[in-house]
Amino acid sequence: MTIQTAFTYITGAISELYDEREAASIAHIIMEHLTGMSKLDRIVHKTKMLSPDQKQRLKTAIEALQRQEPVQYITGTGWFYGMELLVNKNVLIPRPETEELVEWIVQDAAHRHRLHLLDVGTGSGCIPLALKKSLPDAQVSAVDVSEGALEVARNNASRLRLEVNFLLMDALNPAQVNTLPSFDLIVSNPPYITQSEQQSMQEQVWGYEPSIALFVPDGDALLFYRHISMMAKQKLLPGGALYFEINEALGKEVVALMEELGFKEVTLKQDMFGKDRMVKGKI
């Protein structure tokens, strides 16, 4: 089987699950993972034969794709803010809208120096690592309730040679929150999808990504926003700011919650698709 034949084989095998453009994108990711060759190199060497090991890995990858497993979990990597990150089923796959949240923070913080930053619910570490990359003189910390997620985040920090302090902590536990120092900025992309919304989600999301990082009870959709906002009131230094990624359906509710808790200049921001996606409030 040649490189070109393998590419065609992948797109055909998943054509009923993905449209033509997305199938081609997935096939390119799989082929680069299998061969270690860029798209251009694969075009130049399209008649090169796959080795027996590559053919077996191709078969395994296609079987996983047909089960609707996300391609990032198959390759073990995903891209975020120009960084290739390790990912597995202990962490959410980093998404482009979260890059917009990071960019907002970087723009706000660009003129400030030696900031102390905290990311709550860090997962793969994508947010704090992107912040440390963009704000190298900042002291960056991140917490998560999952030891499996923290292992992934620490491995990413080590690979990228970025210094972030990762801590095991439950943001819903006041006693653990009390052990934290103070910060200039706190950011969180917490679980925000209600259980009832699962029915409208793609299976490759709810079937594979960690539910602990996705879902909140229908009866308390603002659970994490409330607790993290209360944490921020306690731990932010004067002039500090809290940033959230939010459920697009809960923009007004999150703004109202933060205003009720005493945050000032609460701002609701849309993402590239025009959806309510980010909120910032100041102390």
PDB file of C-alpha atoms in Angstrom:
ATOM      1  CA  MET A   1       0.000   0.000   0.000  1.00  0.00           C
ATOM      2  CA  THR A   2       1.407   3.389  -1.019  1.00  0.00           C
ATOM      3  CA  ILE A   3       1.121   6.659   0.893  1.00  0.00           C
ATOM      4  CA  GLN A   4      -1.432   7.981  -1.604  1.00  0.00           C
ATOM      5  CA  THR A   5      -3.476   4.771  -1.482  1.00  0.00           C
ATOM      6  CA  ALA A   6      -3.484   4.865   2.320  1.00  0.00           C
ATOM      7  CA  PHE A   7      -4.774   8.440   2.332  1.00  0.00           C
ATOM      8  CA  THR A   8      -7.608   7.495  -0.019  1.00  0.00           C
ATOM      9  CA  TYR A   9      -8.346   4.409   2.071  1.00  0.00           C
ATOM     10  CA  ILE A  10      -8.789   6.520   5.227  1.00  0.00           C
ATOM     11  CA  THR A  11     -11.119   9.065   3.622  1.00  0.00           C
ATOM     12  CA  GLY A  12     -13.266   6.315   2.147  1.00  0.00           C
ATOM     13  CA  ALA A  13     -13.470   4.424   5.433  1.00  0.00           C
ATOM     14  CA  ILE A  14     -14.857   7.438   7.323  1.00  0.00           C
ATOM     15  CA  SER A  15     -16.886   9.058   4.544  1.00  0.00           C
ATOM     16  CA  GLU A  16     -20.199   8.185   6.203  1.00  0.00           C
ATOM     17  CA  LEU A  17     -19.149   9.838   9.483  1.00  0.00           C
ATOM     18  CA  TYR A  18     -17.532  13.058   8.228  1.00  0.00           C
ATOM     19  CA  ASP A  19     -17.994  15.398   5.285  1.00  0.00           C
ATOM     20  CA  GLU A  20     -15.340  15.359   2.545  1.00  0.00           C
ATOM     21  CA  ARG A  21     -13.308  18.266   3.906  1.00  0.00           C
ATOM     22  CA  GLU A  22     -13.204  16.992   7.500  1.00  0.00           C
ATOM     23  CA  ALA A  23     -12.420  13.444   6.359  1.00  0.00           C
ATOM     24  CA  ALA A  24      -9.462  14.751   4.348  1.00  0.00           C
ATOM     25  CA  SER A  25      -8.217  16.786   7.327  1.00  0.00           C
ATOM     26  CA  ILE A  26      -8.388  13.722   9.582  1.00  0.00           C
ATOM     27  CA  ALA A  27      -6.627  11.589   6.957  1.00  0.00           C
ATOM     28  CA  HIS A  28      -3.762  14.098   6.728  1.00  0.00           C
ATOM     29  CA  ILE A  29      -3.352  14.030  10.524  1.00  0.00           C
ATOM     30  CA  ILE A  30      -3.279  10.230  10.584  1.00  0.00           C
ATOM     31  CA  MET A  31      -0.836  10.011   7.684  1.00  0.00           C
ATOM     32  CA  GLU A  32       1.552  12.529   9.222  1.00  0.00           C
ATOM     33  CA  HIS A  33       1.381  10.581  12.486  1.00  0.00           C
ATOM     34  CA  LEU A  34       2.063   7.273  10.716  1.00  0.00           C
ATOM     35  CA  THR A  35       4.852   8.419   8.412  1.00  0.00           C
ATOM     36  CA  GLY A  36       6.387  11.407  10.188  1.00  0.00           C
ATOM     37  CA  MET A  37       6.211  13.209   6.843  1.00  0.00           C
ATOM     38  CA  SER A  38       4.659  16.593   6.117  1.00  0.00           C
ATOM     39  CA  LYS A  39       1.848  16.996   3.601  1.00  0.00           C
ATOM     40  CA  LEU A  40       4.304  18.279   0.978  1.00  0.00           C
ATOM     41  CA  ASP A  41       6.708  15.391   1.565  1.00  0.00           C
ATOM     42  CA  ARG A  42       3.856  12.923   1.231  1.00  0.00           C
ATOM     43  CA  ILE A  43       2.867  14.452  -2.110  1.00  0.00           C
ATOM     44  CA  VAL A  44       6.450  14.178  -3.364  1.00  0.00           C
ATOM     45  CA  HIS A  45       6.759  10.594  -2.103  1.00  0.00           C
ATOM     46  CA  LYS A  46       3.162   9.489  -2.731  1.00  0.00           C
ATOM     47  CA  THR A  47       4.267   6.171  -4.274  1.00  0.00           C
ATOM     48  CA  LYS A  48       6.401   5.222  -1.264  1.00  0.00           C
ATOM     49  CA  MET A  49       5.174   1.974   0.270  1.00  0.00           C
ATOM     50  CA  LEU A  50       4.038   1.686   3.870  1.00  0.00           C
ATOM     51  CA  SER A  51       5.948  -0.732   6.064  1.00  0.00           C
ATOM     52  CA  PRO A  52       4.116  -3.719   7.625  1.00  0.00           C
ATOM     53  CA  ASP A  53       4.125  -1.888  10.985  1.00  0.00           C
ATOM     54  CA  GLN A  54       2.653   1.262   9.418  1.00  0.00           C
ATOM     55  CA  LYS A  55      -0.073  -0.785   7.722  1.00  0.00           C
ATOM     56  CA  GLN A  56      -1.021  -2.394  11.049  1.00  0.00           C
ATOM     57  CA  ARG A  57      -1.121   1.002  12.769  1.00  0.00           C
ATOM     58  CA  LEU A  58      -3.231   2.325   9.903  1.00  0.00           C
ATOM     59  CA  LYS A  59      -5.724  -0.504  10.382  1.00  0.00           C
ATOM     60  CA  THR A  60      -5.915   0.189  14.124  1.00  0.00           C
ATOM     61  CA  ALA A  61      -6.393   3.926  13.525  1.00  0.00           C
ATOM     62  CA  ILE A  62      -9.213   3.390  11.031  1.00  0.00           C
ATOM     63  CA  GLU A  63     -11.015   1.053  13.429  1.00  0.00           C
ATOM     64  CA  ALA A  64     -10.797   3.742  16.118  1.00  0.00           C
ATOM     65  CA  LEU A  65     -12.054   6.439  13.734  1.00  0.00           C
ATOM     66  CA  GLN A  66     -15.000   4.261  12.770  1.00  0.00           C
ATOM     67  CA  ARG A  67     -15.865   4.040  16.477  1.00  0.00           C
ATOM     68  CA  GLN A  68     -15.874   7.868  16.350  1.00  0.00           C
ATOM     69  CA  GLU A  69     -12.850   8.169  18.596  1.00  0.00           C
ATOM     70  CA  PRO A  70     -11.375  11.693  18.200  1.00  0.00           C
ATOM     71  CA  VAL A  71      -8.292  11.740  16.000  1.00  0.00           C
ATOM     72  CA  GLN A  72      -6.334  13.581  18.715  1.00  0.00           C
ATOM     73  CA  TYR A  73      -6.725  10.615  21.057  1.00  0.00           C
ATOM     74  CA  ILE A  74      -5.600   8.271  18.293  1.00  0.00           C
ATOM     75  CA  THR A  75      -2.418  10.243  17.615  1.00  0.00           C
ATOM     76  CA  GLY A  76      -2.000  11.263  21.269  1.00  0.00           C
ATOM     77  CA  THR A  77      -1.462  14.908  20.352  1.00  0.00           C
ATOM     78  CA  GLY A  78      -3.407  18.094  19.680  1.00  0.00           C
ATOM     79  CA  TRP A  79      -2.416  21.646  18.725  1.00  0.00           C
ATOM     80  CA  PHE A  80      -3.111  24.725  20.826  1.00  0.00           C
ATOM     81  CA  TYR A  81      -1.721  28.249  20.481  1.00  0.00           C
ATOM     82  CA  GLY A  82       1.113  27.034  18.256  1.00  0.00           C
ATOM     83  CA  MET A  83       2.093  24.250  20.677  1.00  0.00           C
ATOM     84  CA  GLU A  84       1.814  20.510  20.070  1.00  0.00           C
ATOM     85  CA  LEU A  85       0.398  19.051  23.285  1.00  0.00           C
ATOM     86  CA  LEU A  86       0.072  15.495  24.505  1.00  0.00           C
ATOM     87  CA  VAL A  87      -3.552  14.498  25.072  1.00  0.00           C
ATOM     88  CA  ASN A  88      -5.301  11.364  26.262  1.00  0.00           C
ATOM     89  CA  LYS A  89      -8.689  10.423  27.672  1.00  0.00           C
ATOM     90  CA  ASN A  90      -7.842  12.081  31.009  1.00  0.00           C
ATOM     91  CA  VAL A  91      -8.075  15.544  29.411  1.00  0.00           C
ATOM     92  CA  LEU A  92     -10.284  17.515  27.072  1.00  0.00           C
ATOM     93  CA  ILE A  93      -9.029  18.137  23.562  1.00  0.00           C
ATOM     94  CA  PRO A  94      -7.917  21.809  23.373  1.00  0.00           C
ATOM     95  CA  ARG A  95     -10.230  23.924  21.223  1.00  0.00           C
ATOM     96  CA  PRO A  96      -9.784  27.088  19.125  1.00  0.00           C
ATOM     97  CA  GLU A  97     -12.260  29.142  21.159  1.00  0.00           C
ATOM     98  CA  THR A  98     -10.073  28.638  24.228  1.00  0.00           C
ATOM     99  CA  GLU A  99      -7.188  30.155  22.277  1.00  0.00           C
ATOM    100  CA  GLU A 100      -9.308  33.303  22.040  1.00  0.00           C
ATOM    101  CA  LEU A 101      -9.615  33.373  25.833  1.00  0.00           C
ATOM    102  CA  VAL A 102      -5.824  33.129  26.149  1.00  0.00           C
ATOM    103  CA  GLU A 103      -5.363  35.905  23.587  1.00  0.00           C
ATOM    104  CA  TRP A 104      -7.706  38.180  25.545  1.00  0.00           C
ATOM    105  CA  ILE A 105      -5.675  37.658  28.711  1.00  0.00           C
ATOM    106  CA  VAL A 106      -2.353  38.161  26.905  1.00  0.00           C
ATOM    107  CA  GLN A 107      -3.549  41.441  25.404  1.00  0.00           C
ATOM    108  CA  ASP A 108      -4.746  42.683  28.796  1.00  0.00           C
ATOM    109  CA  ALA A 109      -1.559  41.620  30.583  1.00  0.00           C
ATOM    110  CA  ALA A 110       1.044  42.557  27.980  1.00  0.00           C
ATOM    111  CA  HIS A 111       1.979  45.825  29.748  1.00  0.00           C
ATOM    112  CA  ARG A 112       2.184  44.252  33.205  1.00  0.00           C
ATOM    113  CA  HIS A 113       5.179  42.448  34.660  1.00  0.00           C
ATOM    114  CA  ARG A 114       5.803  39.600  37.112  1.00  0.00           C
ATOM    115  CA  LEU A 115       2.149  38.698  37.331  1.00  0.00           C
ATOM    116  CA  HIS A 116       0.969  35.744  39.388  1.00  0.00           C
ATOM    117  CA  LEU A 117      -1.542  33.735  37.328  1.00  0.00           C
ATOM    118  CA  LEU A 118      -3.758  30.776  38.229  1.00  0.00           C
ATOM    119  CA  ASP A 119      -5.661  28.406  35.922  1.00  0.00           C
ATOM    120  CA  VAL A 120      -8.442  26.408  37.583  1.00  0.00           C
ATOM    121  CA  GLY A 121      -9.302  23.031  36.023  1.00  0.00           C
ATOM    122  CA  THR A 122      -6.238  22.906  33.819  1.00  0.00           C
ATOM    123  CA  GLY A 123      -6.667  19.567  32.009  1.00  0.00           C
ATOM    124  CA  SER A 124      -3.859  19.242  29.463  1.00  0.00           C
ATOM    125  CA  GLY A 125      -2.306  22.469  30.758  1.00  0.00           C
ATOM    126  CA  CYS A 126      -3.061  24.251  27.493  1.00  0.00           C
ATOM    127  CA  ILE A 127      -4.112  27.573  29.080  1.00  0.00           C
ATOM    128  CA  PRO A 128      -1.267  28.053  31.602  1.00  0.00           C
ATOM    129  CA  LEU A 129       1.350  26.813  29.138  1.00  0.00           C
ATOM    130  CA  ALA A 130       0.140  29.262  26.481  1.00  0.00           C
ATOM    131  CA  LEU A 131       0.158  32.054  29.060  1.00  0.00           C
ATOM    132  CA  LYS A 132       3.667  31.199  30.222  1.00  0.00           C
ATOM    133  CA  LYS A 133       4.851  31.052  26.611  1.00  0.00           C
ATOM    134  CA  SER A 134       3.394  34.521  25.916  1.00  0.00           C
ATOM    135  CA  LEU A 135       4.177  36.094  29.308  1.00  0.00           C
ATOM    136  CA  PRO A 136       7.537  34.528  30.209  1.00  0.00           C
ATOM    137  CA  ASP A 137       8.179  36.634  33.318  1.00  0.00           C
ATOM    138  CA  ALA A 138       4.823  35.647  34.871  1.00  0.00           C
ATOM    139  CA  GLN A 139       4.596  33.115  37.683  1.00  0.00           C
ATOM    140  CA  VAL A 140       1.981  30.622  36.495  1.00  0.00           C
ATOM    141  CA  SER A 141       0.172  28.014  38.584  1.00  0.00           C
ATOM    142  CA  ALA A 142      -2.596  25.585  37.659  1.00  0.00           C
ATOM    143  CA  VAL A 143      -4.850  23.215  39.575  1.00  0.00           C
ATOM    144  CA  ASP A 144      -6.987  20.216  38.703  1.00  0.00           C
ATOM    145  CA  VAL A 145      -8.943  17.598  40.626  1.00  0.00           C
ATOM    146  CA  SER A 146      -7.650  14.803  38.360  1.00  0.00           C
ATOM    147  CA  GLU A 147      -4.209  13.333  38.954  1.00  0.00           C
ATOM    148  CA  GLY A 148      -4.380  11.797  35.469  1.00  0.00           C
ATOM    149  CA  ALA A 149      -4.907  15.227  33.939  1.00  0.00           C
ATOM    150  CA  LEU A 150      -2.044  16.706  35.955  1.00  0.00           C
ATOM    151  CA  GLU A 151       0.294  13.975  34.709  1.00  0.00           C
ATOM    152  CA  VAL A 152      -0.519  14.983  31.128  1.00  0.00           C
ATOM    153  CA  ALA A 153      -0.090  18.688  31.958  1.00  0.00           C
ATOM    154  CA  ARG A 154       3.283  18.142  33.642  1.00  0.00           C
ATOM    155  CA  ASN A 155       4.509  16.084  30.692  1.00  0.00           C
ATOM    156  CA  ASN A 156       3.491  18.885  28.348  1.00  0.00           C
ATOM    157  CA  ALA A 157       5.315  21.465  30.448  1.00  0.00           C
ATOM    158  CA  SER A 158       8.435  19.303  30.459  1.00  0.00           C
ATOM    159  CA  ARG A 159       8.353  18.768  26.685  1.00  0.00           C
ATOM    160  CA  LEU A 160       7.840  22.475  26.017  1.00  0.00           C
ATOM    161  CA  ARG A 161      10.357  23.561  28.691  1.00  0.00           C
ATOM    162  CA  LEU A 162       7.837  25.906  30.270  1.00  0.00           C
ATOM    163  CA  GLU A 163       7.764  26.386  34.045  1.00  0.00           C
ATOM    164  CA  VAL A 164       4.247  26.031  35.472  1.00  0.00           C
ATOM    165  CA  ASN A 165       3.405  24.964  39.027  1.00  0.00           C
ATOM    166  CA  PHE A 166       0.756  22.223  38.822  1.00  0.00           C
ATOM    167  CA  LEU A 167      -1.230  21.300  41.946  1.00  0.00           C
ATOM    168  CA  LEU A 168      -3.841  18.660  42.783  1.00  0.00           C
ATOM    169  CA  MET A 169      -6.850  20.554  44.157  1.00  0.00           C
ATOM    170  CA  ASP A 170     -10.641  20.450  44.211  1.00  0.00           C
ATOM    171  CA  ALA A 171     -11.943  23.942  43.443  1.00  0.00           C
ATOM    172  CA  LEU A 172     -15.219  23.064  45.178  1.00  0.00           C
ATOM    173  CA  ASN A 173     -13.428  22.353  48.471  1.00  0.00           C
ATOM    174  CA  PRO A 174     -13.039  25.581  50.520  1.00  0.00           C
ATOM    175  CA  ALA A 175     -10.406  24.040  52.800  1.00  0.00           C
ATOM    176  CA  GLN A 176      -8.163  23.286  49.807  1.00  0.00           C
ATOM    177  CA  VAL A 177      -8.822  26.686  48.240  1.00  0.00           C
ATOM    178  CA  ASN A 178      -7.695  28.351  51.470  1.00  0.00           C
ATOM    179  CA  THR A 179      -4.194  26.911  51.006  1.00  0.00           C
ATOM    180  CA  LEU A 180      -3.632  28.901  47.803  1.00  0.00           C
ATOM    181  CA  PRO A 181      -1.656  32.170  47.765  1.00  0.00           C
ATOM    182  CA  SER A 182      -2.920  35.366  46.115  1.00  0.00           C
ATOM    183  CA  PHE A 183      -2.941  36.044  42.376  1.00  0.00           C
ATOM    184  CA  ASP A 184      -3.190  38.925  39.934  1.00  0.00           C
ATOM    185  CA  LEU A 185      -5.237  36.955  37.399  1.00  0.00           C
ATOM    186  CA  ILE A 186      -7.356  33.831  37.652  1.00  0.00           C
ATOM    187  CA  VAL A 187      -8.708  32.007  34.594  1.00  0.00           C
ATOM    188  CA  SER A 188     -10.914  28.949  34.230  1.00  0.00           C
ATOM    189  CA  ASN A 189     -12.552  26.908  31.503  1.00  0.00           C
ATOM    190  CA  PRO A 190     -14.678  24.835  33.898  1.00  0.00           C
ATOM    191  CA  PRO A 191     -17.263  22.116  33.182  1.00  0.00           C
ATOM    192  CA  TYR A 192     -20.291  23.954  31.790  1.00  0.00           C
ATOM    193  CA  ILE A 193     -22.401  21.557  29.713  1.00  0.00           C
ATOM    194  CA  THR A 194     -25.638  20.497  31.416  1.00  0.00           C
ATOM    195  CA  GLN A 195     -26.545  16.825  31.472  1.00  0.00           C
ATOM    196  CA  SER A 196     -29.599  17.457  29.278  1.00  0.00           C
ATOM    197  CA  GLU A 197     -27.385  19.058  26.584  1.00  0.00           C
ATOM    198  CA  GLN A 198     -25.509  15.762  26.128  1.00  0.00           C
ATOM    199  CA  GLN A 199     -28.236  14.477  23.803  1.00  0.00           C
ATOM    200  CA  SER A 200     -27.398  17.145  21.196  1.00  0.00           C
ATOM    201  CA  MET A 201     -23.626  16.593  21.349  1.00  0.00           C
ATOM    202  CA  GLN A 202     -21.508  14.582  18.953  1.00  0.00           C
ATOM    203  CA  GLU A 203     -20.701  11.100  20.189  1.00  0.00           C
ATOM    204  CA  GLN A 204     -16.970  11.659  19.702  1.00  0.00           C
ATOM    205  CA  VAL A 205     -17.189  14.283  22.470  1.00  0.00           C
ATOM    206  CA  TRP A 206     -19.337  12.699  25.174  1.00  0.00           C
ATOM    207  CA  GLY A 207     -18.293   9.155  24.345  1.00  0.00           C
ATOM    208  CA  TYR A 208     -14.556   9.730  24.797  1.00  0.00           C
ATOM    209  CA  GLU A 209     -13.698  13.001  26.511  1.00  0.00           C
ATOM    210  CA  PRO A 210     -13.727  12.962  30.344  1.00  0.00           C
ATOM    211  CA  SER A 211     -17.219  13.628  31.686  1.00  0.00           C
ATOM    212  CA  ILE A 212     -15.788  15.190  34.863  1.00  0.00           C
ATOM    213  CA  ALA A 213     -14.409  18.001  32.687  1.00  0.00           C
ATOM    214  CA  LEU A 214     -17.574  18.446  30.620  1.00  0.00           C
ATOM    215  CA  PHE A 215     -20.786  18.185  32.587  1.00  0.00           C
ATOM    216  CA  VAL A 216     -22.631  19.948  35.397  1.00  0.00           C
ATOM    217  CA  PRO A 217     -26.022  19.045  36.902  1.00  0.00           C
ATOM    218  CA  ASP A 218     -29.073  20.450  35.140  1.00  0.00           C
ATOM    219  CA  GLY A 219     -30.194  21.950  38.426  1.00  0.00           C
ATOM    220  CA  ASP A 220     -26.947  23.874  39.030  1.00  0.00           C
ATOM    221  CA  ALA A 221     -25.408  24.922  35.728  1.00  0.00           C
ATOM    222  CA  LEU A 222     -23.448  27.729  37.421  1.00  0.00           C
ATOM    223  CA  LEU A 223     -21.881  25.432  40.032  1.00  0.00           C
ATOM    224  CA  PHE A 224     -18.256  25.995  39.039  1.00  0.00           C
ATOM    225  CA  TYR A 225     -18.694  29.642  38.074  1.00  0.00           C
ATOM    226  CA  ARG A 226     -20.088  30.369  41.526  1.00  0.00           C
ATOM    227  CA  HIS A 227     -17.370  28.532  43.453  1.00  0.00           C
ATOM    228  CA  ILE A 228     -14.501  29.855  41.333  1.00  0.00           C
ATOM    229  CA  SER A 229     -15.872  33.399  41.518  1.00  0.00           C
ATOM    230  CA  MET A 230     -15.992  33.113  45.313  1.00  0.00           C
ATOM    231  CA  MET A 231     -12.427  31.776  45.246  1.00  0.00           C
ATOM    232  CA  ALA A 232     -11.361  34.726  43.103  1.00  0.00           C
ATOM    233  CA  LYS A 233     -12.965  37.204  45.510  1.00  0.00           C
ATOM    234  CA  GLN A 234     -10.820  35.683  48.229  1.00  0.00           C
ATOM    235  CA  LYS A 235      -7.567  35.193  46.317  1.00  0.00           C
ATOM    236  CA  LEU A 236      -7.320  38.021  43.782  1.00  0.00           C
ATOM    237  CA  LEU A 237      -5.089  40.955  44.655  1.00  0.00           C
ATOM    238  CA  PRO A 238      -6.472  44.509  44.338  1.00  0.00           C
ATOM    239  CA  GLY A 239      -6.877  45.326  40.650  1.00  0.00           C
ATOM    240  CA  GLY A 240      -6.986  41.631  39.807  1.00  0.00           C
ATOM    241  CA  ALA A 241      -9.232  40.029  37.208  1.00  0.00           C
ATOM    242  CA  LEU A 242     -11.126  36.772  36.719  1.00  0.00           C
ATOM    243  CA  TYR A 243     -11.610  35.273  33.246  1.00  0.00           C
ATOM    244  CA  PHE A 244     -14.006  32.480  32.283  1.00  0.00           C
ATOM    245  CA  GLU A 245     -14.809  30.448  29.220  1.00  0.00           C
ATOM    246  CA  ILE A 246     -18.564  29.902  29.336  1.00  0.00           C
ATOM    247  CA  ASN A 247     -21.485  27.939  27.958  1.00  0.00           C
ATOM    248  CA  GLU A 248     -22.822  30.081  25.115  1.00  0.00           C
ATOM    249  CA  ALA A 249     -26.328  29.811  26.613  1.00  0.00           C
ATOM    250  CA  LEU A 250     -25.277  31.152  30.023  1.00  0.00           C
ATOM    251  CA  GLY A 251     -23.605  34.474  29.227  1.00  0.00           C
ATOM    252  CA  LYS A 252     -26.135  36.714  30.941  1.00  0.00           C
ATOM    253  CA  GLU A 253     -26.377  34.381  33.932  1.00  0.00           C
ATOM    254  CA  VAL A 254     -22.604  34.333  34.486  1.00  0.00           C
ATOM    255  CA  VAL A 255     -22.418  38.130  34.173  1.00  0.00           C
ATOM    256  CA  ALA A 256     -25.252  38.525  36.696  1.00  0.00           C
ATOM    257  CA  LEU A 257     -23.592  36.086  39.099  1.00  0.00           C
ATOM    258  CA  MET A 258     -20.275  37.927  39.015  1.00  0.00           C
ATOM    259  CA  GLU A 259     -21.938  41.311  39.451  1.00  0.00           C
ATOM    260  CA  GLU A 260     -23.919  39.994  42.433  1.00  0.00           C
ATOM    261  CA  LEU A 261     -20.647  38.844  43.995  1.00  0.00           C
ATOM    262  CA  GLY A 262     -19.185  42.330  43.624  1.00  0.00           C
ATOM    263  CA  PHE A 263     -17.064  42.126  40.487  1.00  0.00           C
ATOM    264  CA  LYS A 264     -16.706  45.363  38.540  1.00  0.00           C
ATOM    265  CA  GLU A 265     -16.591  46.082  34.798  1.00  0.00           C
ATOM    266  CA  VAL A 266     -17.948  42.603  34.017  1.00  0.00           C
ATOM    267  CA  THR A 267     -17.544  42.084  30.267  1.00  0.00           C
ATOM    268  CA  LEU A 268     -19.171  39.446  28.044  1.00  0.00           C
ATOM    269  CA  LYS A 269     -17.188  38.662  24.874  1.00  0.00           C
ATOM    270  CA  GLN A 270     -18.118  36.677  21.764  1.00  0.00           C
ATOM    271  CA  ASP A 271     -15.903  34.141  20.017  1.00  0.00           C
ATOM    272  CA  MET A 272     -15.010  34.021  16.310  1.00  0.00           C
ATOM    273  CA  PHE A 273     -18.393  32.443  15.585  1.00  0.00           C
ATOM    274  CA  GLY A 274     -20.328  35.235  17.296  1.00  0.00           C
ATOM    275  CA  LYS A 275     -21.264  33.079  20.294  1.00  0.00           C
ATOM    276  CA  ASP A 276     -21.120  34.322  23.884  1.00  0.00           C
ATOM    277  CA  ARG A 277     -17.972  32.526  25.023  1.00  0.00           C
ATOM    278  CA  MET A 278     -15.906  34.550  27.531  1.00  0.00           C
ATOM    279  CA  VAL A 279     -16.481  36.721  30.578  1.00  0.00           C
ATOM    280  CA  LYS A 280     -14.098  38.947  32.532  1.00  0.00           C
ATOM    281  CA  GLY A 281     -14.641  40.713  35.827  1.00  0.00           C
ATOM    282  CA  LYS A 282     -12.347  42.899  37.923  1.00  0.00           C
ATOM    283  CA  ILE A 283     -11.790  43.294  41.636  1.00  0.00           C
TER     284      ILE A 283
END
